Tab-separated table of C-alpha atoms in Angstrom:
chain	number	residue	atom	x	y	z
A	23	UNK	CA	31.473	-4.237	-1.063
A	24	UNK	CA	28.480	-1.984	-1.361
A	25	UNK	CA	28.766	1.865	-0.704
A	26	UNK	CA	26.639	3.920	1.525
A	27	UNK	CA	25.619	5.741	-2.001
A	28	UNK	CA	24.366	2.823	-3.389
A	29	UNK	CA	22.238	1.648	-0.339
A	30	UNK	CA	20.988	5.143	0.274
A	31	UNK	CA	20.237	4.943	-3.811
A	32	UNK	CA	18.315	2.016	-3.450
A	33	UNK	CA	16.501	2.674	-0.459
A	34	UNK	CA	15.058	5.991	-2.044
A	35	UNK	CA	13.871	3.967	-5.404
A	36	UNK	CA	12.454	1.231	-3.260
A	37	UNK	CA	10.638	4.256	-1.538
A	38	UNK	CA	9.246	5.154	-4.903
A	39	UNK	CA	8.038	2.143	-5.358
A	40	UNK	CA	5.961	1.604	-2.531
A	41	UNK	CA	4.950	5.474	-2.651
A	42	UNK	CA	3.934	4.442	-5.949
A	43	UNK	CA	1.897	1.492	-4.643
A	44	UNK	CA	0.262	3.866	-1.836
A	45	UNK	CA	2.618	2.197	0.909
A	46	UNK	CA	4.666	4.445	3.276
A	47	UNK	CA	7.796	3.276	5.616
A	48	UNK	CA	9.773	5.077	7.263
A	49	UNK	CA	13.495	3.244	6.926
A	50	UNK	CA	16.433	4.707	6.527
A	51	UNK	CA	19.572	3.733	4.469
A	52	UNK	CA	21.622	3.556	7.624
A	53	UNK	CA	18.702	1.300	8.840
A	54	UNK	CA	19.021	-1.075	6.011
A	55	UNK	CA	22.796	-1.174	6.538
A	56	UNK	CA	22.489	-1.913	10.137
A	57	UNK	CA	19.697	-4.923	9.622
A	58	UNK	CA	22.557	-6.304	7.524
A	59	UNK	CA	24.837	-6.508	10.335
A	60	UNK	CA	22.391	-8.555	12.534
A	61	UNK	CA	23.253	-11.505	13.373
A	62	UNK	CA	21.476	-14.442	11.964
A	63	UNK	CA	20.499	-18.532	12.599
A	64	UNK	CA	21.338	-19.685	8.606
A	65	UNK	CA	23.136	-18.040	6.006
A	66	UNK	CA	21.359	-15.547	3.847
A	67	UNK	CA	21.375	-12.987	0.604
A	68	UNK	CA	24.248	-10.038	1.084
A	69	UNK	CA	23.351	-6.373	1.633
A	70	UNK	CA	25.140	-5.860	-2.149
A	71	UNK	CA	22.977	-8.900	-3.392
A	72	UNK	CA	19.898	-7.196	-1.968
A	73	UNK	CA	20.665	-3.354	-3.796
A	74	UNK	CA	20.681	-4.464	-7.196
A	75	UNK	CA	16.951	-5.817	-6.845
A	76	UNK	CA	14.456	-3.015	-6.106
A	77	UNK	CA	12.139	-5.545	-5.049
A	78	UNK	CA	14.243	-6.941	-2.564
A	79	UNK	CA	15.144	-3.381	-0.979
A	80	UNK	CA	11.023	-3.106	-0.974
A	81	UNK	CA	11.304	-6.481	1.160
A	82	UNK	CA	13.715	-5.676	3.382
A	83	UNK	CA	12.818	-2.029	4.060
A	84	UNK	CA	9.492	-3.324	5.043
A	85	UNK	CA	10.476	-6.432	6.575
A	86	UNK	CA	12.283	-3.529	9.333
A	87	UNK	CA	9.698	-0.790	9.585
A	88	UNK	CA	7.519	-3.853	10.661
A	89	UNK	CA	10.034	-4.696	13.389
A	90	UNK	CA	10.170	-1.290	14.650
A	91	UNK	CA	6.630	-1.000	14.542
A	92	UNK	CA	6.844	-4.012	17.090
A	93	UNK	CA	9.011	-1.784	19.604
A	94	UNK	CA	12.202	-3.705	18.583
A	95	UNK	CA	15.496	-1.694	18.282
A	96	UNK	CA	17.698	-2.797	15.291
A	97	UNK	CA	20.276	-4.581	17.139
A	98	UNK	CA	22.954	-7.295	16.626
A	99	UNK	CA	20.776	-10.072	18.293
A	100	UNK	CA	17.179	-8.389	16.994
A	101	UNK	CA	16.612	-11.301	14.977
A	102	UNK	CA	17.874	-14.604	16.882
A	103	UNK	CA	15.890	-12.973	20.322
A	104	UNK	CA	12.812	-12.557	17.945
A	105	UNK	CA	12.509	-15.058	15.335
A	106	UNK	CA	8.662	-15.161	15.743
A	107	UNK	CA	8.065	-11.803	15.191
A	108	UNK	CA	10.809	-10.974	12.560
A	109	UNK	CA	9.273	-14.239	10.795
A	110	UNK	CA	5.712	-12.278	11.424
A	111	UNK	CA	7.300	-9.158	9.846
A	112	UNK	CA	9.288	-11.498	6.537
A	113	UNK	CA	5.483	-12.382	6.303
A	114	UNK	CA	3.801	-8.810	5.369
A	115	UNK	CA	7.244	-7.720	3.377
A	116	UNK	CA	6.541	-11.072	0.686
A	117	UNK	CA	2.963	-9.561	0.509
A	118	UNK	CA	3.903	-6.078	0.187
A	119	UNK	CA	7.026	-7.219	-2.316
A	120	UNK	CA	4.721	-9.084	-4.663
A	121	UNK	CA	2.056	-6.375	-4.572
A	122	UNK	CA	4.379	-4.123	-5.774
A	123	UNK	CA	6.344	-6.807	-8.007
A	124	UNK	CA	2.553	-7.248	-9.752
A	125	UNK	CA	2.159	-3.353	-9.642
A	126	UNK	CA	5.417	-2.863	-11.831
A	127	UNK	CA	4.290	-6.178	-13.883
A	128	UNK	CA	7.760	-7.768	-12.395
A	129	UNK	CA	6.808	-11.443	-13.625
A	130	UNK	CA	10.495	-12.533	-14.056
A	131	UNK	CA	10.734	-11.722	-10.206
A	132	UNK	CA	7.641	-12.996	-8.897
A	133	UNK	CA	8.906	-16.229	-11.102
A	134	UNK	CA	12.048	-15.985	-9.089
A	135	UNK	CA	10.152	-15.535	-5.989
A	136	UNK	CA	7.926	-18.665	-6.572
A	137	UNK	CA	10.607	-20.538	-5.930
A	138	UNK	CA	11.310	-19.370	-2.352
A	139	UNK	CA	8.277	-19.125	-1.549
A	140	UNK	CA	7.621	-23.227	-2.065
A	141	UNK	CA	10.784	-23.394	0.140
A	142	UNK	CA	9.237	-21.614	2.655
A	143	UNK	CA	5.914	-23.209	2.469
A	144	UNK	CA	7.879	-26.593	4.022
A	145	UNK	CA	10.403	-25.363	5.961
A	146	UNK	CA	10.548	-27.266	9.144
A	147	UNK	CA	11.411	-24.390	11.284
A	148	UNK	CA	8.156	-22.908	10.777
A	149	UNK	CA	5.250	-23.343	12.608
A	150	UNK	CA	2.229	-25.221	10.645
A	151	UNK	CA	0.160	-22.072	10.732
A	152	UNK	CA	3.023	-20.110	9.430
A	153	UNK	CA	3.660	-23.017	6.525
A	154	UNK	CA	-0.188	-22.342	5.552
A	155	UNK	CA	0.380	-18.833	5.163
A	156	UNK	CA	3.199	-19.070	3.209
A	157	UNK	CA	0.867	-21.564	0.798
A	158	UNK	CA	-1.242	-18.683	0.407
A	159	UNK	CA	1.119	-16.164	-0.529
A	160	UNK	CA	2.118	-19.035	-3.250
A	161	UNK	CA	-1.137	-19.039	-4.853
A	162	UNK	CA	-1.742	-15.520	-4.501
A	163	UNK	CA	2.255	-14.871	-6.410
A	164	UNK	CA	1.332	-17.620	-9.000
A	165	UNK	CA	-1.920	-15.994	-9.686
A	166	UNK	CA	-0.175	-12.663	-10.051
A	167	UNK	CA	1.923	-14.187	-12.591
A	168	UNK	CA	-0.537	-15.566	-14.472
A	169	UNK	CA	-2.397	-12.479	-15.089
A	170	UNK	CA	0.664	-10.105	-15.195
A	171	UNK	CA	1.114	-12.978	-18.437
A	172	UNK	CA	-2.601	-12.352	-19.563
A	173	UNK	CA	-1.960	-8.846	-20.170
């Protein structure tokens, strides 16, 4: 299991990062510990899974100053009350994630990230709109890819 040192570790780097990329949230560890406690409609990547990746802390911390920027409280049931929104909020954290990803010249995770992305461009519990974004964000990550490879 993951210590509060390491979360509150990774949540200051990840903070660098986006400082670094002229992006400002205003997350806490404890925040990021209690988003992992929510309750949620499929199975997803653990809070230890998530601290080893910088770029995933960026996502997440993001993904949650989003939601509290949309009046929601960080609570048990935040997520399966709200899917809409918290989907509106993974949204801008995959655009702010592979800004900074391309800002760092993180090809190996955008690669990575390709991969979900495609998943989430046909995922059938997304709205069509939402699928269309998500084919966006695919051409705009392989297209940060290819030049963080032209360099």
């Amino acid at each position: 299991m993951v210590s509060k040192k390491e979360v509150e570790q990774a949540v200051d780097r990840a903070k660098q990062m986006l400082s670094d990329s002229g992006i400002d949230v205003d997350v806490t560890a404890e925040q990021l510990w209690e988003w992992f406690e929510t309750d949620l409609p499929f199975p997803d990547i653990s809070l230890g899974e998530v601290v080893i990746n910088p770029l995933l802390v960026v996502h997440e911390l993001v993904e949650i100053d989003e939601v509290l920027k949309m009046g929601f409280a960080i609570t048990r049931d935040v997520i399966m009350r709200n899917p809409e929104k918290v989907d509106d909020a993974h949204l801008i954290a995959a655009k702010v994630e592979l800004l900074v990803a391309k800002n760092v010249g993180a090809a190996e995770h955008i690669k990575e990230r390709i991969a979900h992305i495609e998943r989430w461009a046909v995922d059938e519990t997304v709205s069509e709109g939402r699928k269309a974004d998500y084919r966006r964000l695919l051409a705009e990550a392989k297209d940060a890819l290819s030049r963080i490879h032209q360099q």
